[in-house]
PDB file of C-alpha atoms in Angstrom:
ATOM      1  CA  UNK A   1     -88.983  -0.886 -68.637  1.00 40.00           C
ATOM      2  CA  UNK A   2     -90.577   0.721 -65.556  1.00 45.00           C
ATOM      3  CA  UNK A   3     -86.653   2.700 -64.752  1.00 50.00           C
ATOM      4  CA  UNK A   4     -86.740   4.376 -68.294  1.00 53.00           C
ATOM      5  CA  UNK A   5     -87.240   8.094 -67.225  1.00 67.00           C
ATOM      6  CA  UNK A   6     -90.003  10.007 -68.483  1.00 71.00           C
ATOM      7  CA  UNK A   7     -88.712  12.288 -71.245  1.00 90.00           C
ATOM      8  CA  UNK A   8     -90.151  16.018 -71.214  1.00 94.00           C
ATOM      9  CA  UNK A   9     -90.771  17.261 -75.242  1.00 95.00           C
ATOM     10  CA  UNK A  10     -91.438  20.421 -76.934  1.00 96.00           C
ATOM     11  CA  UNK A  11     -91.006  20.786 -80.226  1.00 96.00           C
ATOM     12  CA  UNK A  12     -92.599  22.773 -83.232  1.00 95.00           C
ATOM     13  CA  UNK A  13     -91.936  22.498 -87.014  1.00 95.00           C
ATOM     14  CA  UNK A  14     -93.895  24.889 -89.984  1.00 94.00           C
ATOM     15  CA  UNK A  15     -95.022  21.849 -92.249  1.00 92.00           C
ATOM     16  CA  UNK A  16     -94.107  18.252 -92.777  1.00 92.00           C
ATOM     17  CA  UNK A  17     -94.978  15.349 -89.824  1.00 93.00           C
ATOM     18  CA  UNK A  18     -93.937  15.625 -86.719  1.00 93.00           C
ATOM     19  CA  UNK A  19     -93.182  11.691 -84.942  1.00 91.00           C
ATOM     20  CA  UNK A  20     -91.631  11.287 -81.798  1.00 90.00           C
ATOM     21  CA  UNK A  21     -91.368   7.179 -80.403  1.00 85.00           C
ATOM     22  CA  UNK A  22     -90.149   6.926 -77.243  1.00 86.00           C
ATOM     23  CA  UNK A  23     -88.780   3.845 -75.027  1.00 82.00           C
ATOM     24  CA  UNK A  24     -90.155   4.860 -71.952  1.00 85.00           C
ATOM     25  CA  UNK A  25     -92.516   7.825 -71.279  1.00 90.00           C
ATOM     26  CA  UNK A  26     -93.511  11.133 -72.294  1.00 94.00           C
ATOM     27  CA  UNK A  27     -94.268  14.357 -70.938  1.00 96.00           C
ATOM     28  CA  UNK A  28     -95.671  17.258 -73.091  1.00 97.00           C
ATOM     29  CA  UNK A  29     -94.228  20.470 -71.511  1.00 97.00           C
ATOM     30  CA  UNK A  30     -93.322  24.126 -72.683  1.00 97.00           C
ATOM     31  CA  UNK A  31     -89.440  24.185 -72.604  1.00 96.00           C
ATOM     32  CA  UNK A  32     -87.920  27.594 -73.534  1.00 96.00           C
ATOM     33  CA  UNK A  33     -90.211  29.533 -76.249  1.00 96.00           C
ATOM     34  CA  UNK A  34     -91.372  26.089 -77.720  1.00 96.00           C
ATOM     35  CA  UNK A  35     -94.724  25.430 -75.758  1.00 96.00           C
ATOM     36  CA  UNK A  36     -96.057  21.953 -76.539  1.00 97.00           C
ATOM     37  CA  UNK A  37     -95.868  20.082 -79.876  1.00 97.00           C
ATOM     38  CA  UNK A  38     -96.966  21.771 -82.700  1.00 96.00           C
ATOM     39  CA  UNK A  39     -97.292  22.122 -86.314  1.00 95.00           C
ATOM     40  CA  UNK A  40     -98.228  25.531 -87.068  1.00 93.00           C
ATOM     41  CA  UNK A  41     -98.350  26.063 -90.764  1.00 91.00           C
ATOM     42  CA  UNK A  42     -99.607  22.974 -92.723  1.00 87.00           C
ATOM     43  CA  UNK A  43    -101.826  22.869 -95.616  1.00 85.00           C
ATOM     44  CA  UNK A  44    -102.116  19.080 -96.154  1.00 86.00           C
ATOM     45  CA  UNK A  45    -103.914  16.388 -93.926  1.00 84.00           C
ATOM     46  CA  UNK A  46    -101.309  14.351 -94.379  1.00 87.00           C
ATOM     47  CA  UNK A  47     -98.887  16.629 -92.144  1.00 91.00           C
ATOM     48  CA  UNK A  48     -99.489  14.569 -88.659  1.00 92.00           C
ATOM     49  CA  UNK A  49     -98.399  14.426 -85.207  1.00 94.00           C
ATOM     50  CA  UNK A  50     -97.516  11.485 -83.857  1.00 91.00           C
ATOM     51  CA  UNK A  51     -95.968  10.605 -80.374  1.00 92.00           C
ATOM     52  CA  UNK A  52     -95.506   7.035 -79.052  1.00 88.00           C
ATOM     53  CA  UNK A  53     -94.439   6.311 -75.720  1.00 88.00           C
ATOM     54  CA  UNK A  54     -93.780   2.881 -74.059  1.00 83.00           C
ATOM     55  CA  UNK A  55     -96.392   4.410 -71.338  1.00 79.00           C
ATOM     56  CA  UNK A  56     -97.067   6.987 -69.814  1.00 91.00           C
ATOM     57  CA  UNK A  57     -98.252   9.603 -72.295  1.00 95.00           C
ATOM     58  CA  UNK A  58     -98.984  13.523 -69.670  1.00 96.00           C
ATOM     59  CA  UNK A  59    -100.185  15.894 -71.748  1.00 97.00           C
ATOM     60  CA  UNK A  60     -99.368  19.498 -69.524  1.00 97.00           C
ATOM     61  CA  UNK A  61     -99.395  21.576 -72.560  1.00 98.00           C
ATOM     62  CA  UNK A  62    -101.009  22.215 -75.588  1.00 97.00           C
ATOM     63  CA  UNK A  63    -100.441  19.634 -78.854  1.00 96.00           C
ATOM     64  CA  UNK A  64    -101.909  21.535 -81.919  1.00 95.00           C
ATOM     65  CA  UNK A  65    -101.845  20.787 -85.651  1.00 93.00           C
ATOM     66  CA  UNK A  66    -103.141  23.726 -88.469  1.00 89.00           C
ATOM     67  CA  UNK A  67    -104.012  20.871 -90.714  1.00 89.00           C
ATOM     68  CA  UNK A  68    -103.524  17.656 -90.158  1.00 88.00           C
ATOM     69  CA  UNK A  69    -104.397  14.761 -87.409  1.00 90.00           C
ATOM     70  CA  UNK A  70    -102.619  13.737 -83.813  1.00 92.00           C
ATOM     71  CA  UNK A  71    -101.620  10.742 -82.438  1.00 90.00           C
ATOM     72  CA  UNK A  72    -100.932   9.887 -78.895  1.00 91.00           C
ATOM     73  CA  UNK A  73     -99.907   6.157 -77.798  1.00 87.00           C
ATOM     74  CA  UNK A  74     -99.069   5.175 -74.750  1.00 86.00           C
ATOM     75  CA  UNK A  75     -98.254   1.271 -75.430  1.00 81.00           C
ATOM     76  CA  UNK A  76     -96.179  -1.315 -75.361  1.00 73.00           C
ATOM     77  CA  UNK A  77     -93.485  -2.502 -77.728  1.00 64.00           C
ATOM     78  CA  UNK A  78     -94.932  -4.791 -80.219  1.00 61.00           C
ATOM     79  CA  UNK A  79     -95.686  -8.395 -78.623  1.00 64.00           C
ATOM     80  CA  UNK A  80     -95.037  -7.126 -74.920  1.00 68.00           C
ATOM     81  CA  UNK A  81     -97.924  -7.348 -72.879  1.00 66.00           C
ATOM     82  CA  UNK A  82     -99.650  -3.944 -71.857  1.00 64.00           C
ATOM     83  CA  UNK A  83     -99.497  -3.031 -68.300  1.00 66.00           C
ATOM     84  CA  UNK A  84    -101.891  -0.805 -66.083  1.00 67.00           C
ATOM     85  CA  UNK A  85     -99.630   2.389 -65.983  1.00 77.00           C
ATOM     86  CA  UNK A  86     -99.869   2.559 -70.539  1.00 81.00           C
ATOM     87  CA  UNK A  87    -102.049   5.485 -69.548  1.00 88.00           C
ATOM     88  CA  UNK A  88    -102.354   8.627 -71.461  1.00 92.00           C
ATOM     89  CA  UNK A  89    -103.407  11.899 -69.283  1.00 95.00           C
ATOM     90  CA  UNK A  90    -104.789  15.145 -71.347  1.00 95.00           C
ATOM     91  CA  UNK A  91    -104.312  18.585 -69.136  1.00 97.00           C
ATOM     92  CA  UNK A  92    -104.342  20.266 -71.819  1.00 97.00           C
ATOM     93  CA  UNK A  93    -105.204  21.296 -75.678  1.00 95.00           C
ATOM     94  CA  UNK A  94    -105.053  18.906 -78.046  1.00 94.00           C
ATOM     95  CA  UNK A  95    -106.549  19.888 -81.468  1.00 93.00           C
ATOM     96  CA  UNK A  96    -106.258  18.331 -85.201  1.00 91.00           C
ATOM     97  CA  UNK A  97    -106.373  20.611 -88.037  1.00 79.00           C
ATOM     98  CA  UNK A  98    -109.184  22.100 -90.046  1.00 74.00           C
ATOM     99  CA  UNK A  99    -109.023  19.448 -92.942  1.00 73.00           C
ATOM    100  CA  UNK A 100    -113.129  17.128 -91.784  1.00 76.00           C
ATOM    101  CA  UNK A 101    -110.677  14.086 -92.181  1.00 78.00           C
ATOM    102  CA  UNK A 102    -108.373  15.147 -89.834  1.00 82.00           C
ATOM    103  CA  UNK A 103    -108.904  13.373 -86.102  1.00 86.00           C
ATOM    104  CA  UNK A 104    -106.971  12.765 -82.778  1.00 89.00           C
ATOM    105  CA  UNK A 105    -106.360   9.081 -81.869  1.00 86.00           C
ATOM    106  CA  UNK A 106    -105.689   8.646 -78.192  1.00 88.00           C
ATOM    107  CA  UNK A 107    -104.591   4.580 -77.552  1.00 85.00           C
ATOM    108  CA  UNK A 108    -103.514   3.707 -74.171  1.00 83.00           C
ATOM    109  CA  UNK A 109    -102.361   0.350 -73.573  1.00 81.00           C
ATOM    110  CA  UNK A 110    -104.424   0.673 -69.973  1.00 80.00           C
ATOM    111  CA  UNK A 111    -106.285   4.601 -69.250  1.00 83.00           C
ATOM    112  CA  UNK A 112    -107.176   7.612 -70.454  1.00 86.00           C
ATOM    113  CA  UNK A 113    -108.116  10.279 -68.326  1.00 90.00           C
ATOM    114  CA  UNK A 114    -109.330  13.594 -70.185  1.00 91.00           C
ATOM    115  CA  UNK A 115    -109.000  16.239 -66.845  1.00 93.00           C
ATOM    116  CA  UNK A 116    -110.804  19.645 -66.205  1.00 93.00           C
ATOM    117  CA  UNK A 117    -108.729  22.162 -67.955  1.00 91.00           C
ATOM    118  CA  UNK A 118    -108.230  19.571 -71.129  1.00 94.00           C
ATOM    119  CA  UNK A 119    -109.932  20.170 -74.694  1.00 92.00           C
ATOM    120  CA  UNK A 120    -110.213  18.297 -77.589  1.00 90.00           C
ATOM    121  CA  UNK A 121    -110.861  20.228 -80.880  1.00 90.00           C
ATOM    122  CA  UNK A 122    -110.809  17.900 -84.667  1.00 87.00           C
ATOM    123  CA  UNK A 123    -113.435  16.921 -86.767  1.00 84.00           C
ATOM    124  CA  UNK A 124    -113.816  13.373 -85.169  1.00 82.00           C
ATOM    125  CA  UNK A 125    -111.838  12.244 -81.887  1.00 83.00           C
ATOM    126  CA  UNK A 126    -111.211   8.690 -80.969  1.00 78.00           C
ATOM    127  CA  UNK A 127    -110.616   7.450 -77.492  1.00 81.00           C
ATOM    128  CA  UNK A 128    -109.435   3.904 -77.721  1.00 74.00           C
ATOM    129  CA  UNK A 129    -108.136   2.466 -74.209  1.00 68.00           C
ATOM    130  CA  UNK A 130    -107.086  -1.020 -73.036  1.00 64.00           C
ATOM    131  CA  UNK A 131    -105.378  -1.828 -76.516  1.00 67.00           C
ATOM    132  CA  UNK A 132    -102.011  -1.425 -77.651  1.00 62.00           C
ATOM    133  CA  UNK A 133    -101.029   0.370 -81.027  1.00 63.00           C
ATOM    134  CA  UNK A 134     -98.540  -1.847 -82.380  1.00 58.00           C
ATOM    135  CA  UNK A 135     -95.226  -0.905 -83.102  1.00 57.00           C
ATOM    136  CA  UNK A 136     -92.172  -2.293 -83.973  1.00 51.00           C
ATOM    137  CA  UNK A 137     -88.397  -0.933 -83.853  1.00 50.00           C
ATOM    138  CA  UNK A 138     -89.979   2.350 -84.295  1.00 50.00           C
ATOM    139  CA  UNK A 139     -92.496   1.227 -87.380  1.00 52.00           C
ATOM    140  CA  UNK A 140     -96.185   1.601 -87.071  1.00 55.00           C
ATOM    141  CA  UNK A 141     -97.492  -1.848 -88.525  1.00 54.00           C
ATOM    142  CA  UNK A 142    -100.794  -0.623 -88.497  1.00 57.00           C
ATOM    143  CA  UNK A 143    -102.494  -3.248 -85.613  1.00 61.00           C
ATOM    144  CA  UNK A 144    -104.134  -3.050 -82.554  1.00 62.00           C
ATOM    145  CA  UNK A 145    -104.104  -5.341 -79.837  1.00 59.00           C
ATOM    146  CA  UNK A 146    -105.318  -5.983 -76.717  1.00 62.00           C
ATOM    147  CA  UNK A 147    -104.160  -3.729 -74.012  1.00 62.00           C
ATOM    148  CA  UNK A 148    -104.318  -4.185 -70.083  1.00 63.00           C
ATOM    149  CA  UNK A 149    -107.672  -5.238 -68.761  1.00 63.00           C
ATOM    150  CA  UNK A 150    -108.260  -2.799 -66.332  1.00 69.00           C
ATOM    151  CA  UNK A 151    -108.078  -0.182 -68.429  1.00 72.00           C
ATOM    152  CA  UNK A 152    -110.719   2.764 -67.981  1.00 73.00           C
ATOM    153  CA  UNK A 153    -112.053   6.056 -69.958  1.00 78.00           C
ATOM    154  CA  UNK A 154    -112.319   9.479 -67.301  1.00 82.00           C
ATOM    155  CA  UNK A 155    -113.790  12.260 -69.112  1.00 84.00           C
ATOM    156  CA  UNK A 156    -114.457  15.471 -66.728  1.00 87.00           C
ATOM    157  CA  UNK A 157    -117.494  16.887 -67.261  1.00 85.00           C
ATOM    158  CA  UNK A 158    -115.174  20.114 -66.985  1.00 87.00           C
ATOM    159  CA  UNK A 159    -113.371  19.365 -69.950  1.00 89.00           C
ATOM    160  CA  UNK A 160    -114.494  20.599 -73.378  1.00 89.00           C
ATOM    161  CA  UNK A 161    -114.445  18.032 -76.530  1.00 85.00           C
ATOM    162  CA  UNK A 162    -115.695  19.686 -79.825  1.00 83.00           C
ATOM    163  CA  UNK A 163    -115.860  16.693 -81.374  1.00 74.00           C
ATOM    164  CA  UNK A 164    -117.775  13.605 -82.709  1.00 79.00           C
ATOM    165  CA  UNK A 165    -116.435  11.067 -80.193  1.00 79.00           C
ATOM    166  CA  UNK A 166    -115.616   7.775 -80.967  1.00 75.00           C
ATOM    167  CA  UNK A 167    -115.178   5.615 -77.717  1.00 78.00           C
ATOM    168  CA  UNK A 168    -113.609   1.732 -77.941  1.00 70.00           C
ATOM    169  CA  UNK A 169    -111.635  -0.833 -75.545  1.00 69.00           C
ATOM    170  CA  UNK A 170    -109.968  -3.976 -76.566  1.00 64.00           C
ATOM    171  CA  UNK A 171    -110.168  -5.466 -73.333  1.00 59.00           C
ATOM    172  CA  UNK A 172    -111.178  -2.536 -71.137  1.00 53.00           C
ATOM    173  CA  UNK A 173    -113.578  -2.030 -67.728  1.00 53.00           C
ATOM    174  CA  UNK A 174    -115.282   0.734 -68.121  1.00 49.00           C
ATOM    175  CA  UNK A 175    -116.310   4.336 -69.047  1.00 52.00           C
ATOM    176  CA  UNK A 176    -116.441   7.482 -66.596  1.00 48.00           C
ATOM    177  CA  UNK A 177    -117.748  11.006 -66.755  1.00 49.00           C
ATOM    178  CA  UNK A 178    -117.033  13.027 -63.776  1.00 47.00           C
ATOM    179  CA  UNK A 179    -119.876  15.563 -62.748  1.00 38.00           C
TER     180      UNK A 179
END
C-alpha cells in the first residue's frame, strides 16, 4: 500500500541470521551506534541477511555480513502485481562474507540503481530486476515472478563491484552504465 511509511532500520547481531520483512518500505540508516545492518562475527555461510520490503528498498548505509550472504527485495506480496516504484537503491556498502558460496541477491519488483559512492563486495553478486521474490505471510516460498515491466538496471561507472556479476530481468527494459 503506497501510505505504508518507509521504515528506517539498523540493526546488528554477532552470529545467527538476521531477516527483516517489511509491509511497506525500507530504509537502511545508522540510528544511534548501530550503523547499517550487520552481522559481524559469523563463521557459517548459512548466517544470512535478509530484508524484504513491499518496495522501496534505500540502501544509505553500509549492510555487511563476516560470513554469510545478503538479501535485498523490494517486491510485492505474493500474487500482487509488481509496480514501478519495487525499486531497490544501493548508496552504500553492501558486502557478503568470505565463505566463495556466499553472494548478494538484489530483486526489485521494478529498478535497481547501484549509485556512485555504492560497492558491492561477495564472491558472486546477482542483480535480478523486474521480478518479484515471492513471499507469503512472511515465508520465502522460494519463486520468482515477473515483476513490473519497466523495470531497469543503473550501475555508475563510479561505483565499485568486486564481484562476478550475474545480471537477469523477468520482464525488464533494459541495462545502464553511467560514464
Amino acid at each position: 500500500d503506497a501510505s505504508d511509511p518507509v521504515q528506517e532500520v539498523a540493526a546488528t547481531t554477532t552470529t545467527g541470521s538476521l531477516s527483516i520483512i517489511n509491509t511497506g518500505g525500507l530504509r537502511i540508516v545508522t540510528l544511534g551506534d548501530v550503523e547499517g545492518v550487520s552481522i559481524t562475527g559469523s563463521t557459517s555461510p548459512d548466517d544470512a541477511i535478509l530484508l524484504v520490503a513491499k518496495s522501496p528498498i534505500t540502501v544509505d548505509a553500509p549492510i555487511t555480513n563476516s560470513f554469510g550472504s545478503v538479501t535485498l527485495a523490494a517486491t510485492a506480496a505474493l500474487g500482487e502485481e509488481a509496480v514501478a516504484t519495487d525499486n531497490i537503491v544501493v548508496n552504500a556498502i553492501i558486502s557478503s562474507g568470505t565463505d566463495a558460496t556466499t553472494t548478494i541477491d538484489l530483486y526489485a519488483g521494478g529498478s535497481i540503481t547501484i549509485n556512485a559512492d555504492a560497492e558491492l563486495s561477495a564472491d558472486t553478486t546477482n542483480l535480478v530486476f523486474s521480478t518479484n521474490y515471492d513471499y507469503s505471510d512472511g515465508v520465502e516460498t522460494g519463486t520468482i515472478s515477473t515483476g513490473f515491466s519497466g523495470g531497469t538496471l543503473s550501475i555508475s561507472d563510479s561505483s565499485t563491484i568486486s564481484a562476478s556479476i550475474m545480471v537477469s530481468s523477468a520482464g525488464g527494459e533494459g541495462v545502464s552504465i553511467e560514464n
